[in-house]
Coordinates of C-alpha atoms in Angstrom, one line a residue:
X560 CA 33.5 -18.4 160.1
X561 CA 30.8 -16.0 160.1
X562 CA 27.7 -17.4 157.6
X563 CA 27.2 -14.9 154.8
X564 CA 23.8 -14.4 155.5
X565 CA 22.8 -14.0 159.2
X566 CA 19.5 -15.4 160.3
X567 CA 16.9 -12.5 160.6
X568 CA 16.4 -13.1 164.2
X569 CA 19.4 -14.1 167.4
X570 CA 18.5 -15.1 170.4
X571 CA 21.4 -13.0 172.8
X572 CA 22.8 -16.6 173.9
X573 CA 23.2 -18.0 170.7
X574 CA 24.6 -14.7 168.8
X575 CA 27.0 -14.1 171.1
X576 CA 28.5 -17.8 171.6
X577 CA 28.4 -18.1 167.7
X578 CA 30.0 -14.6 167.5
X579 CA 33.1 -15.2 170.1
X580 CA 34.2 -18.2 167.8
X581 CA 34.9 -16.0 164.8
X582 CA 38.6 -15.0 164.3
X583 CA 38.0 -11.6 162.9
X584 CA 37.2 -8.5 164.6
X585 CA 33.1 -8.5 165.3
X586 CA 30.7 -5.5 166.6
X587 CA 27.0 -5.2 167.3
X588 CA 25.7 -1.7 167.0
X589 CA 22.4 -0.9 168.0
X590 CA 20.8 2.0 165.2
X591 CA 21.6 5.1 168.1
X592 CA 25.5 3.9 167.5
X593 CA 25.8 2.6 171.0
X594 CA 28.4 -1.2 170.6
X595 CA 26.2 -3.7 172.1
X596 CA 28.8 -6.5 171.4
X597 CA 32.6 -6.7 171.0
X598 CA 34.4 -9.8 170.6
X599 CA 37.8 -9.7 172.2
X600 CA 39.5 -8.9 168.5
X601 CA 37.1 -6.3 168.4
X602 CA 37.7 -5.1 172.1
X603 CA 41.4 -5.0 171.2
X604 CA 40.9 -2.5 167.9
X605 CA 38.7 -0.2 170.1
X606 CA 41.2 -0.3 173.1
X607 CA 37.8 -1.4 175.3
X608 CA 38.8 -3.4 178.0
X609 CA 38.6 -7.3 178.1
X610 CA 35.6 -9.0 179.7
X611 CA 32.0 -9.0 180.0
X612 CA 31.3 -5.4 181.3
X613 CA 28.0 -3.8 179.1
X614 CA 29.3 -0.3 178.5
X615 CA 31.4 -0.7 175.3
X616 CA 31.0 2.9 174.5
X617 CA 29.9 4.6 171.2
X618 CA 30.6 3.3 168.1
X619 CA 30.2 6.7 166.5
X620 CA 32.9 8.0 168.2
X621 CA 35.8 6.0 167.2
X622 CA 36.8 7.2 164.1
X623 CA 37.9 10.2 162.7
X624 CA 35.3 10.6 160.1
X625 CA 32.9 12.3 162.7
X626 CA 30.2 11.4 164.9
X627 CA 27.4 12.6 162.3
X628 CA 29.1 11.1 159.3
X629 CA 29.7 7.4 161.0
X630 CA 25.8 8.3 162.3
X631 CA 24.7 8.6 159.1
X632 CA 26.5 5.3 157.7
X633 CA 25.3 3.6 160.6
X634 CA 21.9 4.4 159.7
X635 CA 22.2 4.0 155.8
X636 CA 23.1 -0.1 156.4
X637 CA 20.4 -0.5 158.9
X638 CA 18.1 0.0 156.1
X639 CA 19.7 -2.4 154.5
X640 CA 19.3 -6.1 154.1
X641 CA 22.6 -6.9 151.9
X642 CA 26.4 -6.4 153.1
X643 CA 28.0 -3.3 152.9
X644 CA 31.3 -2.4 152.3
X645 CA 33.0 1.0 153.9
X646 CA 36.3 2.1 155.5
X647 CA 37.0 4.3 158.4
X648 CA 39.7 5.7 160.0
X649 CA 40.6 5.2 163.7
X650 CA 40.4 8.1 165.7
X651 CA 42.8 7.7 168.6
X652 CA 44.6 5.1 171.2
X653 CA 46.8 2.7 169.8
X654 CA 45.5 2.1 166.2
X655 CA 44.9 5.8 165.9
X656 CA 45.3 6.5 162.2
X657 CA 44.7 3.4 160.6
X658 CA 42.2 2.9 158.0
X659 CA 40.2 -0.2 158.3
X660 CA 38.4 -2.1 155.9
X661 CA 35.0 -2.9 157.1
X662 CA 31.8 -4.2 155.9
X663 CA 28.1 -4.7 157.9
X664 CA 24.7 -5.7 157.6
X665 CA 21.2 -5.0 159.8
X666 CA 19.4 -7.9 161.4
X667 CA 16.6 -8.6 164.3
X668 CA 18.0 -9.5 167.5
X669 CA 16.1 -11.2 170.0
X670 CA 13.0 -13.2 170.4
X671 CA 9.3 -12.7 170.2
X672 CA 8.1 -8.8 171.2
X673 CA 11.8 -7.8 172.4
X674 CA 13.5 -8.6 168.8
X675 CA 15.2 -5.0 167.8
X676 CA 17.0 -3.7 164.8
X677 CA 20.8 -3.9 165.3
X678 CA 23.7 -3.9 162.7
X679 CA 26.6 -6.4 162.9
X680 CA 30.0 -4.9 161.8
X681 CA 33.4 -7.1 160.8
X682 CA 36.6 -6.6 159.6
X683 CA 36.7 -7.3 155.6
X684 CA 39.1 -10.0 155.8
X685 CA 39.1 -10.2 151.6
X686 CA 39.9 -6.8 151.2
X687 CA 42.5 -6.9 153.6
X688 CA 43.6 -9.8 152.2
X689 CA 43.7 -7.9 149.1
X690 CA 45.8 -5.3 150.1
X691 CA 48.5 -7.5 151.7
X692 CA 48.5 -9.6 148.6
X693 CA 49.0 -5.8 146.8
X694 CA 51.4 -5.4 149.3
X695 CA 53.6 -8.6 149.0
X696 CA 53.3 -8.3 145.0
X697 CA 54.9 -4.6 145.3
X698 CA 57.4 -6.0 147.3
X699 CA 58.2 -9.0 145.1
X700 CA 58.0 -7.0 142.1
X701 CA 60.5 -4.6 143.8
X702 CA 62.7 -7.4 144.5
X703 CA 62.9 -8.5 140.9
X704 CA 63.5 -5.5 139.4
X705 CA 66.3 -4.9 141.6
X706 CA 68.0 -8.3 141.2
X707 CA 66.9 -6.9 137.4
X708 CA 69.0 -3.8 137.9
X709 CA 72.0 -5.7 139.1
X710 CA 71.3 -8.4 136.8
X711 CA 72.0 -5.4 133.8
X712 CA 74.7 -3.8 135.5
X713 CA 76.7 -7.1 135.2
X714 CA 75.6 -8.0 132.0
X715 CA 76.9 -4.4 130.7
X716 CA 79.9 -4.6 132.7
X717 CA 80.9 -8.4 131.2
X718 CA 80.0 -6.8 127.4
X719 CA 82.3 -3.8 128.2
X720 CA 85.0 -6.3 129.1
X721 CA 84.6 -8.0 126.4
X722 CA 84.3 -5.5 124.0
X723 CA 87.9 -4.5 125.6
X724 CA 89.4 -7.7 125.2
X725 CA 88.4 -7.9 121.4
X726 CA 89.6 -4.4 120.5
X727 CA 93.0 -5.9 123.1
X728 CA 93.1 -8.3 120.2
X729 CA 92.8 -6.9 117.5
X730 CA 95.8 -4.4 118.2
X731 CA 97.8 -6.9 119.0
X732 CA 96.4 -9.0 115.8
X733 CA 97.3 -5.5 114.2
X734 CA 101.0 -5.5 115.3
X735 CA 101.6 -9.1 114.5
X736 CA 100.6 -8.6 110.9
X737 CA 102.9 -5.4 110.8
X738 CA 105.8 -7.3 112.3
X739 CA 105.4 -10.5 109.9
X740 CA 105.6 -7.8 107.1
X741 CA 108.4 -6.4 108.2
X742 CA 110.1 -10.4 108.6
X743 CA 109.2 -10.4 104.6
X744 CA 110.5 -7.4 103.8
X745 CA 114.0 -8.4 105.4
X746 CA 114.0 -11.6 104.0
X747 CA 113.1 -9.9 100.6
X748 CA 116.4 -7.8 100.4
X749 CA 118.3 -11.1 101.5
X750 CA 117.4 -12.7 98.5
X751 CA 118.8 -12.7 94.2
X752 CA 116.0 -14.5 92.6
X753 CA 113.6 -12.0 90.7
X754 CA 110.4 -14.8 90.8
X755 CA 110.9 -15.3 95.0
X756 CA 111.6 -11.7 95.4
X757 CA 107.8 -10.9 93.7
X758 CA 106.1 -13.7 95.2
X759 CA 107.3 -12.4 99.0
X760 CA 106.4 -8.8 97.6
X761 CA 102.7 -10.1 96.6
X762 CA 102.3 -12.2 100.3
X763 CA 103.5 -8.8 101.8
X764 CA 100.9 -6.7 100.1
X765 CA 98.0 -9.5 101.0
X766 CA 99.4 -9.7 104.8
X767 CA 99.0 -5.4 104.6
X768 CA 95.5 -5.6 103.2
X769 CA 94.4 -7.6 105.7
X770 CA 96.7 -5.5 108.4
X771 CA 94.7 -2.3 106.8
X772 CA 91.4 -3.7 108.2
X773 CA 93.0 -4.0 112.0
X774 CA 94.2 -0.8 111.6
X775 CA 91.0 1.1 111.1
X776 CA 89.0 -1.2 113.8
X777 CA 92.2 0.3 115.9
X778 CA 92.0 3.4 115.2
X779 CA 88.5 4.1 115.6
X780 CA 88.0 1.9 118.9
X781 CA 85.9 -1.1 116.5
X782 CA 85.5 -4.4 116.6
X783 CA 83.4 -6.0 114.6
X784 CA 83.0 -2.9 111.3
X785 CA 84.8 -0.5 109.5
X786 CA 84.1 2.0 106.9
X787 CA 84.9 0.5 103.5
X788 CA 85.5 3.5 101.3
X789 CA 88.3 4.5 104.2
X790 CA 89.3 0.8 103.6
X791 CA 90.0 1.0 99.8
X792 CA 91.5 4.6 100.1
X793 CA 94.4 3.0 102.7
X794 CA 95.0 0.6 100.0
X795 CA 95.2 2.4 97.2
X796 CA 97.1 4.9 99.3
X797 CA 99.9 2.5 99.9
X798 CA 99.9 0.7 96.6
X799 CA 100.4 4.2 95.1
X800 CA 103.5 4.9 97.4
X801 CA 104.4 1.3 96.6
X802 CA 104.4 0.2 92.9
X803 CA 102.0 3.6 90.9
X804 CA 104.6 5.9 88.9
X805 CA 103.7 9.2 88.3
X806 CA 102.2 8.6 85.0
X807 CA 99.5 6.1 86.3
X808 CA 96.5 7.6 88.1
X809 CA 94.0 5.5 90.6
X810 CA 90.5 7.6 90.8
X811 CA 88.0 6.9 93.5
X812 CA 84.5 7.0 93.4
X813 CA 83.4 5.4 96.7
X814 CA 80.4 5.8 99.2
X815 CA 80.6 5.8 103.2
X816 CA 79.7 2.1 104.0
X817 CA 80.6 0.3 106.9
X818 CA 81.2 -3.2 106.2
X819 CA 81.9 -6.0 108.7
X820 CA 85.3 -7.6 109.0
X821 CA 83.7 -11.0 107.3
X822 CA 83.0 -8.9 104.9
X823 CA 85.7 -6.0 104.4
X824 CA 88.4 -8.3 104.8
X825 CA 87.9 -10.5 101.6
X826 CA 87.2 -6.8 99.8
X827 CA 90.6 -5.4 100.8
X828 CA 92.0 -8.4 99.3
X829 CA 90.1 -8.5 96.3
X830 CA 90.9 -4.5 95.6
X831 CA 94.3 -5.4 96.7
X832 CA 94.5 -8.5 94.5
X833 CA 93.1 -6.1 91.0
X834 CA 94.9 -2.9 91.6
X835 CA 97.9 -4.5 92.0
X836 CA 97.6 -6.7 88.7
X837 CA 96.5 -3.5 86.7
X838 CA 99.5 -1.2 87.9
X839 CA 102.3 -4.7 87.4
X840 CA 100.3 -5.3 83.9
X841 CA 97.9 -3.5 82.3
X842 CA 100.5 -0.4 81.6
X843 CA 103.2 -1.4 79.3
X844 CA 104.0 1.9 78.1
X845 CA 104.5 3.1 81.5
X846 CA 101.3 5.9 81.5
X847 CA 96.9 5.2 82.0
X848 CA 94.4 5.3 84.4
X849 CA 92.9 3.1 86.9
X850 CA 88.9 3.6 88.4
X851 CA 87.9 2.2 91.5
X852 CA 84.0 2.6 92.2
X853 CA 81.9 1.3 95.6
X854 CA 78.3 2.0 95.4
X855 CA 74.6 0.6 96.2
X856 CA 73.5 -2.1 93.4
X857 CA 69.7 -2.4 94.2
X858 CA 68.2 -2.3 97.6
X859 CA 70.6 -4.7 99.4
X860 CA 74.0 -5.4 97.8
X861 CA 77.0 -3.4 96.9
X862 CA 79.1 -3.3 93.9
X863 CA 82.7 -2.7 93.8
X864 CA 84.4 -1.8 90.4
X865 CA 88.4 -1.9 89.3
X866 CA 88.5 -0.5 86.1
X867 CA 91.9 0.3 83.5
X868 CA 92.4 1.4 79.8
X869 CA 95.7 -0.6 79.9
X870 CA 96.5 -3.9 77.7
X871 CA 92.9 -5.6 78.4
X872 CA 93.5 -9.3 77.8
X873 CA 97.0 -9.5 76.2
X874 CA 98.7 -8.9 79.8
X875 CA 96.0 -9.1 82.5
X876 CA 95.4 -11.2 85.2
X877 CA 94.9 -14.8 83.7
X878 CA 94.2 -15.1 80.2
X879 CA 91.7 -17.9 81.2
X880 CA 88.5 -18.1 83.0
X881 CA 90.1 -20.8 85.9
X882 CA 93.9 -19.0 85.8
X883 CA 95.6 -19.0 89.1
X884 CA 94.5 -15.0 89.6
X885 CA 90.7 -15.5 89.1
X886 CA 90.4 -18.3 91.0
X887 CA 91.9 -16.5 94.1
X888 CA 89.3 -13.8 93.2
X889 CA 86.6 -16.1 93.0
X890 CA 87.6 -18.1 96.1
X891 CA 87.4 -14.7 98.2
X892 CA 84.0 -13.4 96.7
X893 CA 82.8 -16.7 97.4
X894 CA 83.5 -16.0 101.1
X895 CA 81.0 -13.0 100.8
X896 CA 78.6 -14.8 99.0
X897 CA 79.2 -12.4 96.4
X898 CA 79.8 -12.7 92.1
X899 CA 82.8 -11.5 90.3
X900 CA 82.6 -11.4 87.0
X901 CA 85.8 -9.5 84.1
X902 CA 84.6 -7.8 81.0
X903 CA 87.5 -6.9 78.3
X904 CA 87.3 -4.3 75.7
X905 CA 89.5 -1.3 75.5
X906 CA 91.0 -2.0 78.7
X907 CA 89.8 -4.7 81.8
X908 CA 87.0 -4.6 84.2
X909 CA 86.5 -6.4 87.2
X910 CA 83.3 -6.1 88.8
X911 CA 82.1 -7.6 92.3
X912 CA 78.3 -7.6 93.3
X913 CA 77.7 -8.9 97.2
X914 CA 74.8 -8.6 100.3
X915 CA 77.0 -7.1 103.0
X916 CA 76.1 -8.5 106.5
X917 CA 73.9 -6.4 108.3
X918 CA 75.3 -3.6 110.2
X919 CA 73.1 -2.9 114.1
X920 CA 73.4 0.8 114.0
X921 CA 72.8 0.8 110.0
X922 CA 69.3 -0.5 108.9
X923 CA 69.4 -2.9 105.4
X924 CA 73.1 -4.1 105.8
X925 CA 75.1 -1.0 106.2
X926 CA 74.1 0.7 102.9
X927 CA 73.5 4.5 103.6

């Protein structure tokens, strides 16, 4: 390749046998802009014909810059002792409109009293290197992004199916717990004994609870939350049709959360599990009032709160800290990591305190 830093003086011979080994494209302009030199690369990017004839032409006339301009440039780096980078355009024949990356330098050619100023031109092989590199890093990256783009159109196409296959499920999770209810309810009227005729009634409101979560993920095209205050009112709702007379009255007092099923499931049974006991128990005389609360406790956790001005502790559930009843209640707020806890005056209170899970379209676990 062509040494960075020409000698000052070339004898003709030398130059030009030095000069037809480089594999770039390599000129020798005298100061008036007449080519002195052309290697063949050269000959072929100037459409000059190949062999050894002197008249190479003008190099002033090649490009579309203009005479005076290239005249000018031509003039500016033979005053000059350094390389100097420039581009120009070609003008016409077969490269006519391309934009070459050049760079050139002056130095003495000849020997003794016939040494003259000339300028030797090349192709800038870096910066052409550097624009193909440019070039093939476009392309890559163009590649990529659409192997990206089809990359995300599966992904979201794979997520869509299976966000269809779990809301698939959980109808048909949804229809199975309605049709085991309705197998208890028709063995329930088949049978005489008062005890097994409650206990199937109590596994039937448990299997609806739970139903009354895949019923709202149903309804609203879910699958992973729900809104709990609409959970609790379907319960309440149906225990009221089920067991409430009209002398007992449930209040709500409950805030738009959406819980997720890990969460809202053991909830329906726990509300399930209290509402039930107070309307069975807590009302001897047939006439009272039950509260049902949901709402923020601190930052991060919820509260839920069954409260009744019935019996208190001569008829409610369990008359012992480990009866069968609080034990089911503390075995499901155990799967929410939660804490229930019964206070007894003039009637019961149950009160649950638990971190919902975080909900992905609700900041701070679902609270709002």
């Amino acid at each position: 390749m062509f040494a960075e830093s020409p000698p000052d003086a070339v004898t003709p011979a030398v130059g030009q046998k030095a000069l037809d080994l480089l594999d770039r494209e390599v000129l020798v302009v005298d100061v008036t802009g007449a080519i002195a030199y052309a290697n063949a690369e050269a000959r072929a990017l100037i459409d000059a014909p190949m062999g050894d004839g002197s008249d190479l032409g003008t190099f002033l006339g090649l490009w579309q810059e203009g005479d005076e301009s290239t005249r000018a440039l031509v003039r500016r780096i033979a005053g000059s002792s350094t390389w100097q980078p420039f581009t120009l355009t070609r003008a016409s024949g077969r490269h006519a409109g391309l934009r070459i990356h050049m760079r050139a330098r002056a130095f003495m050619a000849g020997v003794g009293d016939d040494r003259s100023l000339q300028v030797l031109v090349t192709t800038d092989l870096m910066r052409e290197r550097s624009f193909e590199d440019h070039r093939r890093l476009i392309r890559h990256l163009n590649l990529r992004l659409a192997e990206g783009s089809r990359t995300e159109a599966l992904l979201t196409g794979l997520l869509e199916s299976e966000r269809h296959l779990r809301r698939e499920l959980i109808h048909r999770v949804k229809n199975n717990l309605s049709l085991l209810s309705g197998l208890l309810r028709l063995n329930r009227s088949r049978l005489r004994d008062p005890e097994a005729i409650g206990q199937l009634e109590e596994m039937e409101r448990r299997i609806l609870a739970i139903g009354a979560v895949h019923d709202l993920l149903d309804r609203h095209h879910e699958t992973d939350f729900v809104r709990a205050d609409e959970l609790i009112e379907h319960i309440c709702r149906e225990l009221e049709k089920a067991l409430t007379p009209g002398t007992i009255d449930i209040e709500r007092e409950l805030i738009p959360v959406r819980l997720h099923i890990s969460d809202a499931t053991p909830l329906a049974l726990i509300i399930n599990e209290l509402v039930t006991n107070a309307l069975k128990h807590a009302f001897p005389r047939g006439s009272g009032r039950i509260s049902i609360a949901l709402r923020k406790n601190g930052v991060e956790k919820l509260e839920a709160v069954v409260r009744d001005d019935g019996v208190g502790v001569e008829m409610g559930l369990g008359t012992e800290e480990n009866g069968h009843g609080t034990r089911i209640l503390q075995s499901l707020a155990a799967q929410i990591q939660g804490e229930i806890v019964r206070q007894v005056d003039q009637g019961t209170m149950w009160q649950l305190v638990f971190a919902p899970r975080e909900d992905e379209g609700t900041p701070t676990g679902a609270l709002h």
